Coordinates of C-alpha atoms in Angstrom, one line a residue:
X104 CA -24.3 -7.4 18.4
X105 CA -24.1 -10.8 17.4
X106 CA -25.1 -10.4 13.8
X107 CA -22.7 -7.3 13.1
X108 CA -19.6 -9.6 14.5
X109 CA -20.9 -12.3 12.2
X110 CA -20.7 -10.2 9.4
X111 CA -17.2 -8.3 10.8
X112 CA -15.8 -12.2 10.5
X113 CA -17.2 -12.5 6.9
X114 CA -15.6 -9.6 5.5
X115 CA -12.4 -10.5 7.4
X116 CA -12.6 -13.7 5.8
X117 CA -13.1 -12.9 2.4
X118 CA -10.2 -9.9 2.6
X119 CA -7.8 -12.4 4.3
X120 CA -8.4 -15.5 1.1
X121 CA -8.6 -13.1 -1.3
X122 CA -5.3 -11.1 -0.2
X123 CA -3.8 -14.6 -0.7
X124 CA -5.2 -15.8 -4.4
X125 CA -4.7 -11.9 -5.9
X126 CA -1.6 -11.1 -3.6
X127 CA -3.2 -7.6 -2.9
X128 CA -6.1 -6.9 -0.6
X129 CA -9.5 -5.9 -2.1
X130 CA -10.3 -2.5 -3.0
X131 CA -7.0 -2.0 -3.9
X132 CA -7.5 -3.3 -7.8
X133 CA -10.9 -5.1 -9.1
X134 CA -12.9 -4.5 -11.9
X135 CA -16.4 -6.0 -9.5
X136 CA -18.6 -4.9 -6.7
X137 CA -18.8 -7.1 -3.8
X138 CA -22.0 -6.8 -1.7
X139 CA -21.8 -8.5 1.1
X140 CA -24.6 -9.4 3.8
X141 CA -27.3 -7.7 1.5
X142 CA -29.4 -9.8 -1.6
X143 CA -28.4 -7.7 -4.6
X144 CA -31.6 -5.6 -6.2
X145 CA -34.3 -8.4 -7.4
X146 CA -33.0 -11.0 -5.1
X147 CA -35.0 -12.2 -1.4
X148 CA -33.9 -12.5 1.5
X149 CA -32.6 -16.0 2.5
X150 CA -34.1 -18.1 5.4
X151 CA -33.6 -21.5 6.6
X152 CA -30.3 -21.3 6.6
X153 CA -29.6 -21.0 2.8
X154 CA -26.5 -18.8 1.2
X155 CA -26.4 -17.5 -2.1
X156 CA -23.7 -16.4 -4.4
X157 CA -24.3 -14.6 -7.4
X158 CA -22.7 -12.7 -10.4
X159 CA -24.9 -10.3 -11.7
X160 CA -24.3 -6.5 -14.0
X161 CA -20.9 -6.3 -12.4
X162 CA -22.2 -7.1 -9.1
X163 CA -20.8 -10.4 -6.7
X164 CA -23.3 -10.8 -4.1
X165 CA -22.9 -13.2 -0.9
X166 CA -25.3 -12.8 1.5
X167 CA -27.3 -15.8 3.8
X168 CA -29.6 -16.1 6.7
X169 CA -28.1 -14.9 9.6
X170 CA -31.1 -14.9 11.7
X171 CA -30.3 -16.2 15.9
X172 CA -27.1 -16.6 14.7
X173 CA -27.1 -18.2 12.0
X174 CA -24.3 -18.2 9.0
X175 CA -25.3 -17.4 6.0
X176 CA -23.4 -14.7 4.6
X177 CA -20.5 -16.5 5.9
X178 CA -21.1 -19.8 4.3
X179 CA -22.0 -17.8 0.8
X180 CA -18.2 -16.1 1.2
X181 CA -16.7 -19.6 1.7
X182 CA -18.7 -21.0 -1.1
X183 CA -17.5 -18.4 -3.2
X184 CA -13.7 -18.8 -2.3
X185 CA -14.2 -22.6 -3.1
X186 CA -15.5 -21.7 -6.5
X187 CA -12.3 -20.3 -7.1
X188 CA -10.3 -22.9 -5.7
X189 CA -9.7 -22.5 -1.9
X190 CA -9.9 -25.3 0.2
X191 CA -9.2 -25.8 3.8
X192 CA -7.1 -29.3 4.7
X193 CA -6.4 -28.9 8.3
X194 CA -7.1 -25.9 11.4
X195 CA -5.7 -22.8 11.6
X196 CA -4.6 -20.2 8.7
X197 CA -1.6 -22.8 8.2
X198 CA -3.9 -25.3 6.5
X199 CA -5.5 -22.9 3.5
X200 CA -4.8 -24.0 0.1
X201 CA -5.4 -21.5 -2.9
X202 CA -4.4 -20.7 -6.4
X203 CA -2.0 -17.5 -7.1
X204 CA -5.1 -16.0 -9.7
X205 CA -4.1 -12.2 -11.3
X206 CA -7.8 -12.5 -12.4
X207 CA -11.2 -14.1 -11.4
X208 CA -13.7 -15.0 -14.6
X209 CA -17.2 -14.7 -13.4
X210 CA -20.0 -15.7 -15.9
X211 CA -22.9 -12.8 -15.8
X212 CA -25.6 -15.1 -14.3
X213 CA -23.5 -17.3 -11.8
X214 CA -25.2 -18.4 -9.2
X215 CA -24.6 -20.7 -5.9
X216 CA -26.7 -21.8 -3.4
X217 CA -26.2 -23.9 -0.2
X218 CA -27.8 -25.1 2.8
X219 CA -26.6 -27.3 5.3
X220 CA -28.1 -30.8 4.6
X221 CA -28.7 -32.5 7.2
X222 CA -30.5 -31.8 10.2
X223 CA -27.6 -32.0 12.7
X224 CA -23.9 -32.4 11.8
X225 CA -21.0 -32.6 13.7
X226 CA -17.6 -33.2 14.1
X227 CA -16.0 -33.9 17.4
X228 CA -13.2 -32.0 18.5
X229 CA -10.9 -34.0 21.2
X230 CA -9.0 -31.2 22.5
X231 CA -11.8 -30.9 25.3
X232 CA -12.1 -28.1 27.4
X233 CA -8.8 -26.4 27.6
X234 CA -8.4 -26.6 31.5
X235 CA -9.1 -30.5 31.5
X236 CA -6.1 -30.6 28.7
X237 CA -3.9 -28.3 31.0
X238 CA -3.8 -31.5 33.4
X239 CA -4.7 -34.5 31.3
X240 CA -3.4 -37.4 33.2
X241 CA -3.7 -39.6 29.9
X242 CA -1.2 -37.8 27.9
X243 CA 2.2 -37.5 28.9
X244 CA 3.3 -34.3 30.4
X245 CA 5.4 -33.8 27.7
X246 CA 2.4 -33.9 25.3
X247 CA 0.0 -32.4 27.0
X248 CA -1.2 -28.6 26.3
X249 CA -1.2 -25.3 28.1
X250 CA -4.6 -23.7 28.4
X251 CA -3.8 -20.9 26.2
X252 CA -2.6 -23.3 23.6
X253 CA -5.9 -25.3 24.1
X254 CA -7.9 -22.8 23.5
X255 CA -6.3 -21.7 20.6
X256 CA -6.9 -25.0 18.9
X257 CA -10.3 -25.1 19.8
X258 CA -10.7 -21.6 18.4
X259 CA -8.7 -23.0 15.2
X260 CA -10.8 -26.3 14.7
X261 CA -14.2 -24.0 15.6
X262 CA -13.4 -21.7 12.0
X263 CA -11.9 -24.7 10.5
X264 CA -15.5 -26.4 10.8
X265 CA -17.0 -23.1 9.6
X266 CA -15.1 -22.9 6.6
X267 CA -16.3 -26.4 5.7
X268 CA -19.8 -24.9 6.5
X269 CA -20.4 -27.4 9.1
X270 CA -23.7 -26.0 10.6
X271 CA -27.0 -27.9 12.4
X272 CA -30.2 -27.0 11.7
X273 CA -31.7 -28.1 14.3
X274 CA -30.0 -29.0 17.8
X275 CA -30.7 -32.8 18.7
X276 CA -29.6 -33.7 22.7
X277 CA -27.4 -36.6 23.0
X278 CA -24.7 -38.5 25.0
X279 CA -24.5 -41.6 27.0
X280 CA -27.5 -43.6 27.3
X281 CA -28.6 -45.4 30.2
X282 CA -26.2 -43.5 32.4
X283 CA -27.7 -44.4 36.2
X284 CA -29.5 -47.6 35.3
X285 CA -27.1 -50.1 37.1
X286 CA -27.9 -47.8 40.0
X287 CA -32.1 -47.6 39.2
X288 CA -33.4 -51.2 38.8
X289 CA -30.7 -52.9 40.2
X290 CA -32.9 -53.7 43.3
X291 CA -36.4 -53.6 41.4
X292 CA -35.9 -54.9 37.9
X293 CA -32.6 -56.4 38.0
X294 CA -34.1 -58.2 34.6
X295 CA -33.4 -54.9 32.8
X296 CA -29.8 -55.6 33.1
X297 CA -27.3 -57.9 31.3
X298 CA -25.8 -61.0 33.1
X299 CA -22.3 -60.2 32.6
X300 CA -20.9 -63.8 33.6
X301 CA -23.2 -65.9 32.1
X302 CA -22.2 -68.9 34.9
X303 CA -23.4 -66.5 37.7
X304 CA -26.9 -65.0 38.1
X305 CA -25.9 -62.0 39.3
X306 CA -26.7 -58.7 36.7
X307 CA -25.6 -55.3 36.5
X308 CA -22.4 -53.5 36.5
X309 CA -19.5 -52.6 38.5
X310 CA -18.8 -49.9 36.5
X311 CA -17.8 -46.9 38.1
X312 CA -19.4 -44.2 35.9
X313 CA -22.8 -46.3 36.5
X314 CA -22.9 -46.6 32.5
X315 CA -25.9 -49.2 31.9
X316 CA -25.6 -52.4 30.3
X317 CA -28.6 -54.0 29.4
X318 CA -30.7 -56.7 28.5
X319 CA -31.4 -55.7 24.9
X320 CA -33.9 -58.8 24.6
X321 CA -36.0 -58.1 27.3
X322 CA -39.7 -56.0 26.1
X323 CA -39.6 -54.7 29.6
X324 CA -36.5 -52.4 28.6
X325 CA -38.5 -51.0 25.5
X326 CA -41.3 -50.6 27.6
X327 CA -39.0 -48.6 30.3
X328 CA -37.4 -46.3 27.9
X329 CA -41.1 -45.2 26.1
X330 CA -42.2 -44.7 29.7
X331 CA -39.5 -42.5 30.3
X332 CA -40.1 -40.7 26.9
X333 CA -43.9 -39.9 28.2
X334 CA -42.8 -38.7 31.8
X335 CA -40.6 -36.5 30.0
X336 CA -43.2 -34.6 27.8
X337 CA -43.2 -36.8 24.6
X338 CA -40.4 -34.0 23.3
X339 CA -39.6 -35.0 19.5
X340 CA -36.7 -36.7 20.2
X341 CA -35.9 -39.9 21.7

């Protein structure tokens, strides 16, 4: 179910760009085949989250790894609409740039091939989680977002990252580090913890959240975090 509403959004995609660069929705005029979400005869299957692109005898193939839902027929449809000029400069449908084109020149032979490059990649979205926006005390109220309006711009920045083929091969756990610290050794190795004031003794901190701060200079820390690392399984991150 996943992988035919992956490829429902690809061909939505590629009919909604190209409806704006030709000014008529394909199908309706052409002089190519598009295959979409199949390698063209001669071609393999992609994995590890490659996308191709490719002219060949008539034929524009864009097909990907969409394996555990992955996006590669999606990525090679965007890669193709960038090859003829669309770009994407801000969320939502609003923010597509394109060229007016009556025709597309493909060279028999064309070919383009991506993969995401790096291991992880992100970009952080600060609209948060729509009912925490509903009621964010930080903003004024006059600034701050209904639910249904937060969850459209997540929805918009989610496609907007997708369109810039914004994609992690591998999922690596983060966030605060040290969180609870203050609260772990403050009694037993009080050492591990940075002298705020440095005309007073005392160490830790009165931070609410419990957020650590720490004596970076002190081995003991080092040898507290690999400690932790082995309790936890030795898993490949860190």
């Amino acid at each position: 179910a996943e992988s035919s509403e992956l490829m429902r959004f690809a061909r939505e995609e590629l009919e909604k760009h190209l409806e704006l660069v030709a000014g008529v929705r394909p199908g309706e005029t052409g002089s190519f085949v598009i295959s979409l979400g199949v390698p063209p005869p001669g071609e393999s299957v992609c994995r590890d989250f490659e996308s191709v692109a490719s002219f060949e005898k008539g034929r524009l193939g864009l097909w990907g790894d969409d394996t555990q839902g992955r996006h590669g027929t999606l990525f090679a449809v965007y890669g193709f609409l960038r090859f003829i000029g669309v770009d994407w400069v801000y969320p939502g449908d609003a923010g597509i740039v394109f060229p007016r084109l009556e025709t597309v020149h493909l060279k028999e032979g064309w070919r383009s091939s991506y993969r995401p490059p790096l291991v992880q990649t992100e970009v952080r979205n600060y609209f948060g989680p729509p009912k925490i926006m509903k009621g964010n005390a930080s903003a004024p109220p006059q600034l701050r977002l209904s639910e249904e309006d937060a969850r459209g711009w997540c929805e918009a920045n989610r496609v907007f990252f997708l369109r810039h083929r914004i994609e992690s091969r591998e999922k690596i756990k983060y966030g605060h580090a040290f969180v609870g610290w203050d609260k772990r050794f403050r009694n037993t190795h009080p050492e591990y913890l940075a002298q705020p004031d440095p005309k007073s003794p005392k160490r830790g901190n009165a931070d609410p959240n419990g957020w650590g701060k720490l004596c970076v200079s002190n081995p003991g820390v080092v040898d507290q975090i690999i400690s932790d690392w082995k309790d936890a399984g030795c898993p490949k991150y860190l």
